[in-house]
Each structure stands twice: as structure tokens, then as C-alpha cells.
mmCIF file of C-alpha atoms in Angstrom:
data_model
loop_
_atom_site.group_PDB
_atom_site.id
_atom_site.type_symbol
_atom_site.label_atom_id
_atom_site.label_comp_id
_atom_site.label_asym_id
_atom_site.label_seq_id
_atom_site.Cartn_x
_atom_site.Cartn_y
_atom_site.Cartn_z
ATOM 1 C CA UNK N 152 -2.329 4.527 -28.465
ATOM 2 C CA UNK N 153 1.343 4.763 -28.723
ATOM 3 C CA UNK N 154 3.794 1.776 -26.722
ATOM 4 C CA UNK N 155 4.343 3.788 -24.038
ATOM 5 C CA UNK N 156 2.081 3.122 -21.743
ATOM 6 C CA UNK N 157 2.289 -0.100 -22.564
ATOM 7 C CA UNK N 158 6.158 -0.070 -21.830
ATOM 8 C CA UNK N 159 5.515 1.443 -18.264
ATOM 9 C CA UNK N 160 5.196 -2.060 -15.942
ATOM 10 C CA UNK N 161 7.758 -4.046 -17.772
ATOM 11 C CA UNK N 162 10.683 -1.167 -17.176
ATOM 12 C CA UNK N 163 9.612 -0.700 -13.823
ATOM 13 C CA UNK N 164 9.986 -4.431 -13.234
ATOM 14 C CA UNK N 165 13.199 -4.922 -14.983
ATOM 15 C CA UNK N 166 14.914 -2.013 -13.118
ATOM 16 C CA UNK N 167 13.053 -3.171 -10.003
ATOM 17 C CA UNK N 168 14.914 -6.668 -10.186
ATOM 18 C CA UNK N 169 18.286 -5.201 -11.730
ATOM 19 C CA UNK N 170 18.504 -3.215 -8.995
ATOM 20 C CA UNK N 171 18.047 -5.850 -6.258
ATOM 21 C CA UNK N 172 20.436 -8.167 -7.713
ATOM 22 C CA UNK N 173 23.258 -5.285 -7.554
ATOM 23 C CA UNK N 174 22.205 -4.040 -3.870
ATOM 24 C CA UNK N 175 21.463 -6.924 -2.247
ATOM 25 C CA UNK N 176 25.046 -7.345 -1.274
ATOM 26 C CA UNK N 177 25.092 -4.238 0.206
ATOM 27 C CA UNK N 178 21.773 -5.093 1.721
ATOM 28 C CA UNK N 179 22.799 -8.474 3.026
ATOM 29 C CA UNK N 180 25.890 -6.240 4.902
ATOM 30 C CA UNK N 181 24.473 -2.997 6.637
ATOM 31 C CA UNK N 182 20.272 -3.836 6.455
ATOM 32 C CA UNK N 183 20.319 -7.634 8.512
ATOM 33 C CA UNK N 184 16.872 -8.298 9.922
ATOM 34 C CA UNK N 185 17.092 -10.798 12.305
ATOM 35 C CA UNK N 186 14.904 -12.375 13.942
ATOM 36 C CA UNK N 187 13.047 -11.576 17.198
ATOM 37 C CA UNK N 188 9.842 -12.528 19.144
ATOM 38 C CA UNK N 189 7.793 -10.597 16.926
ATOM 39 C CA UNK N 190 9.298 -11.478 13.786
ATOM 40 C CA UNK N 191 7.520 -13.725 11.447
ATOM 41 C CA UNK N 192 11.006 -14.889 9.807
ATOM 42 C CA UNK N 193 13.218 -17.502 11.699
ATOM 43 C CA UNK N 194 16.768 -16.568 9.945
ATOM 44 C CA UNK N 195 18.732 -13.336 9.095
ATOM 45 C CA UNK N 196 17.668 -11.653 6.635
ATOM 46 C CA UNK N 197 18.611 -8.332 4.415
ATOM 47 C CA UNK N 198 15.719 -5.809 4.365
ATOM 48 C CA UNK N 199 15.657 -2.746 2.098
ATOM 49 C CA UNK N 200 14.849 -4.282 -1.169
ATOM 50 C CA UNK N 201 12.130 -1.408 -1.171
ATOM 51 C CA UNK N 202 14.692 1.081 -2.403
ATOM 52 C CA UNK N 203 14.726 -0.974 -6.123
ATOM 53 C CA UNK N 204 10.496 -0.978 -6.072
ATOM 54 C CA UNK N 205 10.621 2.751 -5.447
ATOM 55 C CA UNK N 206 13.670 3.657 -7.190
ATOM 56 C CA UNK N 207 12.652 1.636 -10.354
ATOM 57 C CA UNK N 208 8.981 3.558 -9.832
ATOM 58 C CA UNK N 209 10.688 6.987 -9.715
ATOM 59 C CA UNK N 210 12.893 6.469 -13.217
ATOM 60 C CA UNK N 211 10.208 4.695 -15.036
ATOM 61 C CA UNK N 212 7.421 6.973 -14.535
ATOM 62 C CA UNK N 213 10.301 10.406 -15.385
ATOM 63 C CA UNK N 214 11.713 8.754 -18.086
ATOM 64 C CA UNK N 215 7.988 7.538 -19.611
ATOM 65 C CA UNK N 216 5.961 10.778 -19.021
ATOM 66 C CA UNK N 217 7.191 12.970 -21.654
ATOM 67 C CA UNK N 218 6.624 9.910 -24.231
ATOM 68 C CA UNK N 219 3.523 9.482 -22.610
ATOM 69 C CA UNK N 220 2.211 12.965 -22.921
ATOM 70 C CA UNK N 221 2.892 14.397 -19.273
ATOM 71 C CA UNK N 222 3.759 17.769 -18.860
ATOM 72 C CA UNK N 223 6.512 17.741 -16.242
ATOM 73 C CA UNK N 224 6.302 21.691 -15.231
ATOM 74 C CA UNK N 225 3.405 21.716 -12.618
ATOM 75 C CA UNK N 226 3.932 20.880 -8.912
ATOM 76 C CA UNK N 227 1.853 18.258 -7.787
ATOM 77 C CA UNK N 228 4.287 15.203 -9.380
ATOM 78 C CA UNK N 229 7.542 16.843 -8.185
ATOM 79 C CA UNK N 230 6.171 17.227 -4.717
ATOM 80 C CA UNK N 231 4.820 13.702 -4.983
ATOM 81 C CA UNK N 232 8.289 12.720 -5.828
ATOM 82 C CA UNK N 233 10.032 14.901 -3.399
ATOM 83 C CA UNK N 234 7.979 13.336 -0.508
ATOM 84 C CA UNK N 235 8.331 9.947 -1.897
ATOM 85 C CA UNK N 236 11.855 10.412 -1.595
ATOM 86 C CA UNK N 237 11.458 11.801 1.812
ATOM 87 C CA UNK N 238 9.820 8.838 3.414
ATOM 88 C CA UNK N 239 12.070 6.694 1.276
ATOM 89 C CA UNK N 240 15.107 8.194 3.108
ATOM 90 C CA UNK N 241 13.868 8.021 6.743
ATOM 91 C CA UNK N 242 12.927 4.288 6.058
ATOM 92 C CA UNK N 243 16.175 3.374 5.199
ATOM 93 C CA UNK N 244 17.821 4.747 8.079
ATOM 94 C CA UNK N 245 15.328 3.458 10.513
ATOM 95 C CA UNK N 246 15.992 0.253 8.329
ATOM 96 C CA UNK N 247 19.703 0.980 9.917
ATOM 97 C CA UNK N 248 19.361 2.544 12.995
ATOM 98 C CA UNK N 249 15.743 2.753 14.227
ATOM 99 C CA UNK N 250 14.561 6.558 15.324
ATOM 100 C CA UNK N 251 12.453 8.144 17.287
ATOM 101 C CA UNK N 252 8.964 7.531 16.670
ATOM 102 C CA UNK N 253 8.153 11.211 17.393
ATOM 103 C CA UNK N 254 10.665 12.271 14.818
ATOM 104 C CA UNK N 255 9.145 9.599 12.050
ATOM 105 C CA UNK N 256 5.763 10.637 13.135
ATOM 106 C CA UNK N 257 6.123 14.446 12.547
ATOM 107 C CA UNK N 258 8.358 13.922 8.750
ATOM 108 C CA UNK N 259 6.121 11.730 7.533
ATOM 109 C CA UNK N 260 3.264 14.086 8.335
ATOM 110 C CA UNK N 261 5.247 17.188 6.478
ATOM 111 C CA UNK N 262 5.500 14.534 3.456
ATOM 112 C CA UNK N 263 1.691 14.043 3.407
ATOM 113 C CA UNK N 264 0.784 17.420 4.038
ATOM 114 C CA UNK N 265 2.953 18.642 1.316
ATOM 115 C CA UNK N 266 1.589 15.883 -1.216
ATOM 116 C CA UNK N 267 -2.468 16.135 0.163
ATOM 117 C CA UNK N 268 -2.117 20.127 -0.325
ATOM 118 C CA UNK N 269 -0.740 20.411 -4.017
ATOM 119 C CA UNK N 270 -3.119 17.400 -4.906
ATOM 120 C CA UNK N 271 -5.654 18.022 -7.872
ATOM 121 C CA UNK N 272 -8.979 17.275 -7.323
ATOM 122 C CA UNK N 273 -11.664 17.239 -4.201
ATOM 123 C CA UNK N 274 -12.527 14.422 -2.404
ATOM 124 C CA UNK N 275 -15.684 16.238 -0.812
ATOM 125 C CA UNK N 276 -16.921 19.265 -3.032
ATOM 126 C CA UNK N 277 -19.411 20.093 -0.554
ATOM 127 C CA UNK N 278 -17.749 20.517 2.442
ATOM 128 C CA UNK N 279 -14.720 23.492 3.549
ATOM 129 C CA UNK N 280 -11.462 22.859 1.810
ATOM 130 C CA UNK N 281 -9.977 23.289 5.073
ATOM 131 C CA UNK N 282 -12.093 20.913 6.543
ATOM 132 C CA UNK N 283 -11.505 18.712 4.065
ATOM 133 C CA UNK N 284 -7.765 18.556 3.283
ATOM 134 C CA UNK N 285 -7.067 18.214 7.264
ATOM 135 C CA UNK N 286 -9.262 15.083 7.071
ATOM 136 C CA UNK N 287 -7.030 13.678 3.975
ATOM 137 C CA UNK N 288 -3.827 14.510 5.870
ATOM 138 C CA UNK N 289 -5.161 12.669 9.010
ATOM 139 C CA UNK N 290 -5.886 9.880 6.874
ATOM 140 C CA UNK N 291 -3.115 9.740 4.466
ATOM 141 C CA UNK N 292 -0.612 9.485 7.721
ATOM 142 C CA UNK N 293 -2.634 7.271 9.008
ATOM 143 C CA UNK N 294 -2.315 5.158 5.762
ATOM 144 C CA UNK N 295 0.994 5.426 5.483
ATOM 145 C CA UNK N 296 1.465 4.437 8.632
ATOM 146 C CA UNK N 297 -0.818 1.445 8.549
ATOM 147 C CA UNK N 298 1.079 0.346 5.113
ATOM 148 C CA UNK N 299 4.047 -0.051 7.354
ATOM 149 C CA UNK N 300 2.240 -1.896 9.951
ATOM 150 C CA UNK N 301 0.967 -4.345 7.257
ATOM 151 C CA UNK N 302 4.046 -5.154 5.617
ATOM 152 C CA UNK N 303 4.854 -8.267 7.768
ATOM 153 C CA UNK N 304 4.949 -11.274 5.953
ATOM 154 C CA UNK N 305 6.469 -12.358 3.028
ATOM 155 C CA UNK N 306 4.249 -11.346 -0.371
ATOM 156 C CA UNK N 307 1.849 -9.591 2.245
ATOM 157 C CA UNK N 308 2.475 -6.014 0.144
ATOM 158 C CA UNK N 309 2.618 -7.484 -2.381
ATOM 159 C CA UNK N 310 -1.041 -9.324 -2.083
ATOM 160 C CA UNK N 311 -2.207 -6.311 -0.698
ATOM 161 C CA UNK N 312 -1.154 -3.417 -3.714
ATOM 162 C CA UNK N 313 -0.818 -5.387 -6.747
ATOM 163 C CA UNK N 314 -4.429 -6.034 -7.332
ATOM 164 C CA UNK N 315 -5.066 -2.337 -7.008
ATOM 165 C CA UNK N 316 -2.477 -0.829 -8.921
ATOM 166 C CA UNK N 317 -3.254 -3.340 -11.439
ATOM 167 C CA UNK N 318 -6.692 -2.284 -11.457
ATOM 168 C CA UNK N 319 -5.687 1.486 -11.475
ATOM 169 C CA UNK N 320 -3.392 1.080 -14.531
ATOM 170 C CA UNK N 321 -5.761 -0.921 -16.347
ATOM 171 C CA UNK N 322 -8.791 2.062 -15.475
ATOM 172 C CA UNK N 323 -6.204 4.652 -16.922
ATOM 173 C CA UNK N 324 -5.670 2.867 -20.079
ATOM 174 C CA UNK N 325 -9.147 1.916 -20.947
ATOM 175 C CA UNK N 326 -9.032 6.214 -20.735
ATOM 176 C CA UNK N 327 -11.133 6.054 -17.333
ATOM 177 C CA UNK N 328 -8.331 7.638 -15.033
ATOM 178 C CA UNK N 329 -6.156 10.497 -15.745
ATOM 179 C CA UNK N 330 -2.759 10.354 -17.251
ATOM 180 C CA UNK N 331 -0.437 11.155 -14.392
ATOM 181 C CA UNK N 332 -1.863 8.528 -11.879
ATOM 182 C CA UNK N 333 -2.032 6.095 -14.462
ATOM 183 C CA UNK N 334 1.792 6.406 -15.199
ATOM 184 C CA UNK N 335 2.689 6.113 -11.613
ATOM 185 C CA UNK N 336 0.210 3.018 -10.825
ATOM 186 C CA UNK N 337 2.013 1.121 -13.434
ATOM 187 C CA UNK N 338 5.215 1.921 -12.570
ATOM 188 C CA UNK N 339 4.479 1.010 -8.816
ATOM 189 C CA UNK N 340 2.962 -2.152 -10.249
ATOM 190 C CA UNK N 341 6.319 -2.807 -12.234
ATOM 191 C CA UNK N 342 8.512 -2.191 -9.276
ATOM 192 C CA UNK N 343 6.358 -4.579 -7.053
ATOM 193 C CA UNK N 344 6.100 -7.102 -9.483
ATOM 194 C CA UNK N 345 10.341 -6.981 -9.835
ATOM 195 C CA UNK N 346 10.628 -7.609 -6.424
ATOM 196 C CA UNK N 347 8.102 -10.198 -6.029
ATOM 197 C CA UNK N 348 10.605 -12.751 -7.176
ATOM 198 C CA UNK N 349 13.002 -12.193 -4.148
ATOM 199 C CA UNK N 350 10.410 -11.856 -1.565
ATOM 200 C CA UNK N 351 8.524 -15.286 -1.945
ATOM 201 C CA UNK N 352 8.022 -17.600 0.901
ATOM 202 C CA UNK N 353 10.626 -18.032 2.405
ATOM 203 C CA UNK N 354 11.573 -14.732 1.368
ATOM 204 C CA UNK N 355 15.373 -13.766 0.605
ATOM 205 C CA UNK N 356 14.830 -10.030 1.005
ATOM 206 C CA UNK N 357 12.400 -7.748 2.887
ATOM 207 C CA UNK N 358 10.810 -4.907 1.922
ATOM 208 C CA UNK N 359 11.410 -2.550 4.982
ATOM 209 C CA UNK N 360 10.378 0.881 6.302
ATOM 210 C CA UNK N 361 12.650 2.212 3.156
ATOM 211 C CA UNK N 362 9.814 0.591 0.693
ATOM 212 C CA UNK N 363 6.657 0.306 2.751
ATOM 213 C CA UNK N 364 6.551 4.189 3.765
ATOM 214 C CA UNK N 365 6.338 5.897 0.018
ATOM 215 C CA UNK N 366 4.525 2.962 -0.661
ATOM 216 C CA UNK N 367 1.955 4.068 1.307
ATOM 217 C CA UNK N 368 1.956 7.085 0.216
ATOM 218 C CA UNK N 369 1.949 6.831 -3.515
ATOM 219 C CA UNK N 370 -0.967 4.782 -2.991
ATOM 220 C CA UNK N 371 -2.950 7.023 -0.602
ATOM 221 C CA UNK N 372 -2.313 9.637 -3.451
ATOM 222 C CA UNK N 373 -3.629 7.343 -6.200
ATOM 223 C CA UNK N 374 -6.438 6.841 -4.293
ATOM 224 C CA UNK N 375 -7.059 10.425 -3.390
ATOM 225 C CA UNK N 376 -6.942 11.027 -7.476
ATOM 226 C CA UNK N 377 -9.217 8.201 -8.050
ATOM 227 C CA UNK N 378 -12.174 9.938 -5.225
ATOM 228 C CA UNK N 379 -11.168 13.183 -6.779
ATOM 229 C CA UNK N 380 -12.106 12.541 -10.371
ATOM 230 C CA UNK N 381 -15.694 10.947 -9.808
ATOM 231 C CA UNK N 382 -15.138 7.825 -11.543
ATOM 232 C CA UNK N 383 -16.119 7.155 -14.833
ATOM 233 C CA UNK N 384 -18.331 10.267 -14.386
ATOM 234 C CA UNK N 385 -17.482 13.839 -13.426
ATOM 235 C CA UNK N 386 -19.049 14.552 -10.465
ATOM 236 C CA UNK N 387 -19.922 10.546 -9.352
ATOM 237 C CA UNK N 388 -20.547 9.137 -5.973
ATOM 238 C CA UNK N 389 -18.194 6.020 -7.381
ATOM 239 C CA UNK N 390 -14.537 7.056 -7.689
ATOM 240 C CA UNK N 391 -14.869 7.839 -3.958
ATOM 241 C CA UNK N 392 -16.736 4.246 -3.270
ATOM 242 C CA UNK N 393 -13.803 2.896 -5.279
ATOM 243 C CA UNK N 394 -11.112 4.688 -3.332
ATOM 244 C CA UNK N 395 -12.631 3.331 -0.006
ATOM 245 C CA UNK N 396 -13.245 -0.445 -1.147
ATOM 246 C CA UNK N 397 -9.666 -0.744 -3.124
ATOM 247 C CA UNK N 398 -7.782 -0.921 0.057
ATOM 248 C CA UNK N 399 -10.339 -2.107 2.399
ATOM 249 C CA UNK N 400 -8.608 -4.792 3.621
ATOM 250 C CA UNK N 401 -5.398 -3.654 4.598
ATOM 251 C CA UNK N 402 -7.465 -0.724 6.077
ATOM 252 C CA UNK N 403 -9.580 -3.119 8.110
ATOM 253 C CA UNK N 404 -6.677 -5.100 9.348
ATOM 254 C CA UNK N 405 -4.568 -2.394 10.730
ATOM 255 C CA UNK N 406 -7.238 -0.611 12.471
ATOM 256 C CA UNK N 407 -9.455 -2.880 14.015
ATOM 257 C CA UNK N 408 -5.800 -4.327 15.573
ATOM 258 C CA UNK N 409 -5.109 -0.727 16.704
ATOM 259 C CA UNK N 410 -8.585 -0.003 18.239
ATOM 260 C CA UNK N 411 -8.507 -3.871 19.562
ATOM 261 C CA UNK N 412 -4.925 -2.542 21.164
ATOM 262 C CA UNK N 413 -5.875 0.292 22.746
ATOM 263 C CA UNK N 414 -8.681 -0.996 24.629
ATOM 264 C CA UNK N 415 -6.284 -3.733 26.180
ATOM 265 C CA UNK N 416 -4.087 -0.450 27.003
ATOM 266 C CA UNK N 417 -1.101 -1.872 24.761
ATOM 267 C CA UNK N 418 1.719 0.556 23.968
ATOM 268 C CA UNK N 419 0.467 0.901 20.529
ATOM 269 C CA UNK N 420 3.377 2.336 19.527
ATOM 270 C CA UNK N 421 5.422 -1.089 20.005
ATOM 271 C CA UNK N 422 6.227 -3.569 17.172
ATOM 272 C CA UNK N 423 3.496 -6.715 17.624
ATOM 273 C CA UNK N 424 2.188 -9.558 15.862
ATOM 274 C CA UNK N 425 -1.181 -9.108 16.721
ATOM 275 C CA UNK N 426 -2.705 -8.284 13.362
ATOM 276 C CA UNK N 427 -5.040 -10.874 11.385
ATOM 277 C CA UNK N 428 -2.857 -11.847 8.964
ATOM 278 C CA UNK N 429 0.051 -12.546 12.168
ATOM 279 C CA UNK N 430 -2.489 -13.996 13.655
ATOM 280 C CA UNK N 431 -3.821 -16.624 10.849
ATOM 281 C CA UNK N 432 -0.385 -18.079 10.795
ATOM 282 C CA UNK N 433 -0.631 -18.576 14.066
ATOM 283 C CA UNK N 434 -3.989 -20.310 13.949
ATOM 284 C CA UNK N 435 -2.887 -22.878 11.116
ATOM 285 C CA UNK N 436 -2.460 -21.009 7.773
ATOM 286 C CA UNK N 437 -0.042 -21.474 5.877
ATOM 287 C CA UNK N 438 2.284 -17.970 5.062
ATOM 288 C CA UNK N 439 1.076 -19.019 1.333
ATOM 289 C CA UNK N 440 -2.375 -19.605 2.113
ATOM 290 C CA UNK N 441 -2.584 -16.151 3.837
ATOM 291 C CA UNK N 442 -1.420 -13.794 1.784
ATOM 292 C CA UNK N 443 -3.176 -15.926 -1.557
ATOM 293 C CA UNK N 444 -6.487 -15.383 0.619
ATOM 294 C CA UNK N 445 -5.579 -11.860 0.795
ATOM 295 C CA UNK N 446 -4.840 -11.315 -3.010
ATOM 296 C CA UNK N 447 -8.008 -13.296 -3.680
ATOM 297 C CA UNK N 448 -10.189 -10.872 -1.530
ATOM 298 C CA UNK N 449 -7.878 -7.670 -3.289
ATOM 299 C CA UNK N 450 -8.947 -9.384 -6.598
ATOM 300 C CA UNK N 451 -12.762 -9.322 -5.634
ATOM 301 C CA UNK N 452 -12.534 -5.659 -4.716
ATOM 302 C CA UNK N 453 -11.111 -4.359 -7.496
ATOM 303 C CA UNK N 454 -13.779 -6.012 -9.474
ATOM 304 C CA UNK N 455 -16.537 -4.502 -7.115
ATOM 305 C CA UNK N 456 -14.763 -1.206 -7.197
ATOM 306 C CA UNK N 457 -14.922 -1.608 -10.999
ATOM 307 C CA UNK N 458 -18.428 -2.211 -10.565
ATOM 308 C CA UNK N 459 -19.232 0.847 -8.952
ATOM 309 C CA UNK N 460 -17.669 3.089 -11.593
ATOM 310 C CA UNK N 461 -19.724 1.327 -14.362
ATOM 311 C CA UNK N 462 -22.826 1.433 -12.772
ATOM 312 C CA UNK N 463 -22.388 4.899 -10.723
ATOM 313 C CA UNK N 464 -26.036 4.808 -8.552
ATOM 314 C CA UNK N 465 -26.232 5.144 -5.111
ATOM 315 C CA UNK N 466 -28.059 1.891 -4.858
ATOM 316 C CA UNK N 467 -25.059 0.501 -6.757
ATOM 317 C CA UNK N 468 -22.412 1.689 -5.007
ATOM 318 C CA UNK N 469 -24.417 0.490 -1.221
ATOM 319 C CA UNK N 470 -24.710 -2.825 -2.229
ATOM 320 C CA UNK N 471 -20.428 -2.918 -3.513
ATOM 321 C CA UNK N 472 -19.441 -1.697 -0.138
ATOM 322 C CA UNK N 473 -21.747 -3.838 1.903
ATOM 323 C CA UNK N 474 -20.328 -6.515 -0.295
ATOM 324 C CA UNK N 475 -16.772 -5.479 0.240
ATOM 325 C CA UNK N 476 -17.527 -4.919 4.150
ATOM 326 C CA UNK N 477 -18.711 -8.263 4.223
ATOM 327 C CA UNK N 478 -16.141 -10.427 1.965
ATOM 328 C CA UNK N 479 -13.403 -8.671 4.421
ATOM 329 C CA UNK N 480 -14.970 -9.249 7.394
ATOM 330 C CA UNK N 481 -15.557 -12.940 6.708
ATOM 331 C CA UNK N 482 -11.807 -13.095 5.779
ATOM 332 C CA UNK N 483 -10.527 -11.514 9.216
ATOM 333 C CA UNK N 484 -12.810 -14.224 11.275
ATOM 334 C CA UNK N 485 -11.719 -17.184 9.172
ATOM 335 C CA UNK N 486 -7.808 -15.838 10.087
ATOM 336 C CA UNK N 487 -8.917 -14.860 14.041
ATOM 337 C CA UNK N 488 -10.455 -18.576 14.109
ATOM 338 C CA UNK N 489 -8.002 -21.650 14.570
ATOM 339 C CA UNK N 490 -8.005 -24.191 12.068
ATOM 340 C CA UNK N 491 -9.317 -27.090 14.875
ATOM 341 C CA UNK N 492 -11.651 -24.720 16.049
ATOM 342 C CA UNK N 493 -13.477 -24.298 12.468
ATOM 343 C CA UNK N 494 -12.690 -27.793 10.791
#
């Protein structure tokens, strides 16, 4: 194995912090969050540190691949890149100036689209590739979207992603996932891991729309690569098991709050804080004792998702997501149950 690979999360970290140390002036200028009802923070604050995690993601993983052994000349990175970009763009001026959701809605549907039909791989071999690439642009927007939606407390992203992309760099140089996801898993993990710094609680700088949009998308695409492959296998039941139990939680969260919304007849399309992890501050945690219980529970997934791609069985692979059901489930009734109420 040459250092490159190994070179990939440091220099996305590095230029992930460098960068935020010379924008955040700019940041702290034009991109002021302040605070409203719905806001979890109490005090302005700049928001748009995401362009550093994805802009540190983008160089690393171009500057690395050639070193690395990546072939730049197909179509399926550039369009990743492109679309990253994309979303990137439209974050940051809704970051500004918030649009229209209709006109977020139907970009951010032409970025996964583009990215879910220049993918390699199949998610479901047996079933119409029609059939099956409009389910994986249904989802990925819906993931993107949901990304967003999660991305409201300090280190919540964070807790969320770097268990998985930790996981999915690690699979990729043990020579258990291909190349080009590997590269960009470790450079996302790099440019989160830069940022974490400035994002602690009480959190100096926010990630915003600019960050948690190609975010979500990057990671919908890893995850798509993951199902595609089969695993540790060709042809396995497990990389697919592992794609659904990686994010689980985040997954969980976002929409059991949006079916929970509808049926109340909420404008779901309004900003809230009616999502578990909102709500467990609300009910006595700690902002630090939330998102640690969510990086715990991200922790125990990867390892079950691990386990399904060693052991690819069907009985295997049940018992991991019953598992990983159950481990988030518990989690989002401990933070929909006061503290008084369960001491």
C-alpha cells in the first residue's frame, strides 16, 4: 500500500480547518444565524462553515486520486462533483437569502437524478432498472433532504456521519470497498473532522444548507455504492443490509417526525423543532449528552453493519437489522421521554 490513502483524512482535515479560519470573517459578516423560536442556539451566529468540509472534500479527493490509482476520465465522479457543487451553491444562497422551497425542491432533484443515473452498480438486480433507479432518486432526495432536516444541533452531523464514513474508509482500505468511494469517504471524514473543532457545544460556526445538502448527497451515493457492490461478496444480501443500517438513525429520526407531522396536519414544509434529538433537549439532555448518545448508537451500527458483511447469511443479516431497529428505537423513546418522567 502506498501513503496515499493513508494521506486522504488528514488533508481533508487540514484544508477543512484552514479554510474556516480564513472565511469565517466573511462568514461572521454576510451568513449571521440568529436566533429564533425554533432555533436551538441563543446568540448570533455565522453559518456556512460547510463550504470548508465540502470544499476541503472536493480538493483532497482530485488532488489524491491519481496517486491513489483513480482514473479521472469516466463520468460518474465528475457528475458526483458537479452535483455536489450544485447543492453546495443553492445552500449557500439560501444560507443568504432563503428561496423558494419549490425551486430547492426541483434542483436538488436534477442533482440526484443526475448522480443516481451515472451511478455504477445495482441496488436491486432483480427488479426493472427503471423501476429501480426512480426508487433511488425518490430516496436519495429524500435523504438529502432529511440530512438537512437533521443538521440542528451543534456536533449533530457530525455524530451522525463520522461513524459511517469512518467505517466506509476503513472497509475500502482493508480492500472490501472500491477505490473511488473509499477516496471520497475519507475525504468527507477529513473535512468533518476539520470542522468539528469550530462546531462544539456551544458552537462558533454552523454548518448550514451550504454543507448539509452535498452532504447528503455524497453520502446517499456512498451508500448506494456500498448496496451496489454486495459487500464483501459479489452478489451478497449484506452491502445492501449495510447501506440500510449505516444511517438508520438519522433515517428514523427525520421520518417518523415527518409522518408524526403530517398526521397532526403541520405545514411540513415549515422549519420545527419537533425531531427527537430537538426534542431530548427539551426533555433534560444535555446538547452533549445527545449527540454522544447518537455517535454511540452510529458506533454500534457500523459494527453491526460490519457484521453483516463478514458473515453475509440471511439469518445474519435479520438478526443485525432487528438489532439496529431495536438499539434506535430504544434511543428515540429514551429522547421522547422526560428525564422526571423516566428517573
Amino acid at each position: 500500500m502506498t501513503l496515499a490513502p493513508l494521506l486522504v483524512v488528514p488533508l481533508a482535515a487540514l484544508l477543512s480547518a484552514g479554510l474556516i479560519v480564513l472565511l469565517k470573517p466573511l462568514l461572521q459578516r454576510y451568513a449571521l444565524a440568529r436566533p429564533n423560536a425554533r432555533s436551538s442556539h441563543r446568540v448570533p451566529t455565522p453559518q456556512g462553515g460547510g463550504i470548508a468540509i465540502i470544499a476541503a472534500a472536493l480538493i483532497t479527493a482530485v488532488t489524491l486520486a491519481v496517486p491513489i490509482g483513480i482514473a479521472l476520465g469516466g463520468v460518474e465522479l465528475p457528475v458526483l462533483a458537479l452535483s455536489v457543487i450544485a447543492l453546495a451553491v443553492v445552500g449557500a444562497v439560501d444560507d443568504i437569502r432563503p428561496l423558494p422551497a419549490s425551486l430547492r425542491l426541483v434542483i436538488q432533484a436534477g442533482a440526484v437524478a443526475a448522480v443516481v443515473l451515472t451511478v455504477e452498480g445495482r441496488l436491486l438486480p432483480g427488479a426493472p432498472l427503471w423501476l429501480e433507479r426512480s426508487f433511488a432518486i425518490l430516496a436519495g432526495l429524500w435523504f438529502v433532504n432529511l440530512v438537512n432536516f437533521m443538521d440542528g444541533l451543534d456536533w449533530m452531523t457530525l455524530a451522525e456521519f463520522v461513524p459511517p464514513t469512518a467505517f466506509l474508509f476503513a472497509l475500502g482500505l482493508a480492500g472490501r470497498y472500491a477505490p473511488e468511494p473509499t477516496l471520497v469517504a475519507g475525504a468527507l471524514l477529513g473535512g468533518l473532522l476539520g470542522f468539528a473543532p469550530f462546531n462544539r457545544p456551544v458552537a462558533r460556526l454552523f454548518m448550514g444548507d451550504v454543507g448539509s445538502l452535498p452532504i447528503g448527497l455524497i453520502v446517499a451515493w456512498l451508500l448506494f455504492r456500498l448496496a451496489g457492490q454486495g459487500g464483501l461478496q459479489e452478489g451478497s444480501e449484506g452491502g445492501l443490509a449495510a447501506a440500510l443500517i449505516l444511517p438508520l438513525y438519522p433515517i428514523a429520526d427525520a421520518t417518523l417526525t415527518l409522518l408524526w407531522r403530517l398526521r397532526r396536519g403541520e405545514a411540513v414544509w415549515q422549519a420545527h423543532r419537533s425531531h427527537y434529538y430537538q426534542v431530548a433537549t427539551v426533555n433534560g439532555f444535555s446538547v452533549r449528552e445527545t449527540v454522544g448518545s447518537v455517535f454511540a448508537l452510529q458506533v454500534a451500527l457500523a459494527a453491526l453493519a460490519g457484521v453483516t458483511l463478514l458473515w453475509p447469511s440471511r439469518a445474519v443479516t435479520l438478526v443485525c437489522l432487528v438489532l439496529a431497529a431495536g438499539l434506535v428505537g430504544w434511543l428515540l423513546r429514551r429522547f421522547a421521554t422526560p428525564r422526571a418522567a423516566s428517573a
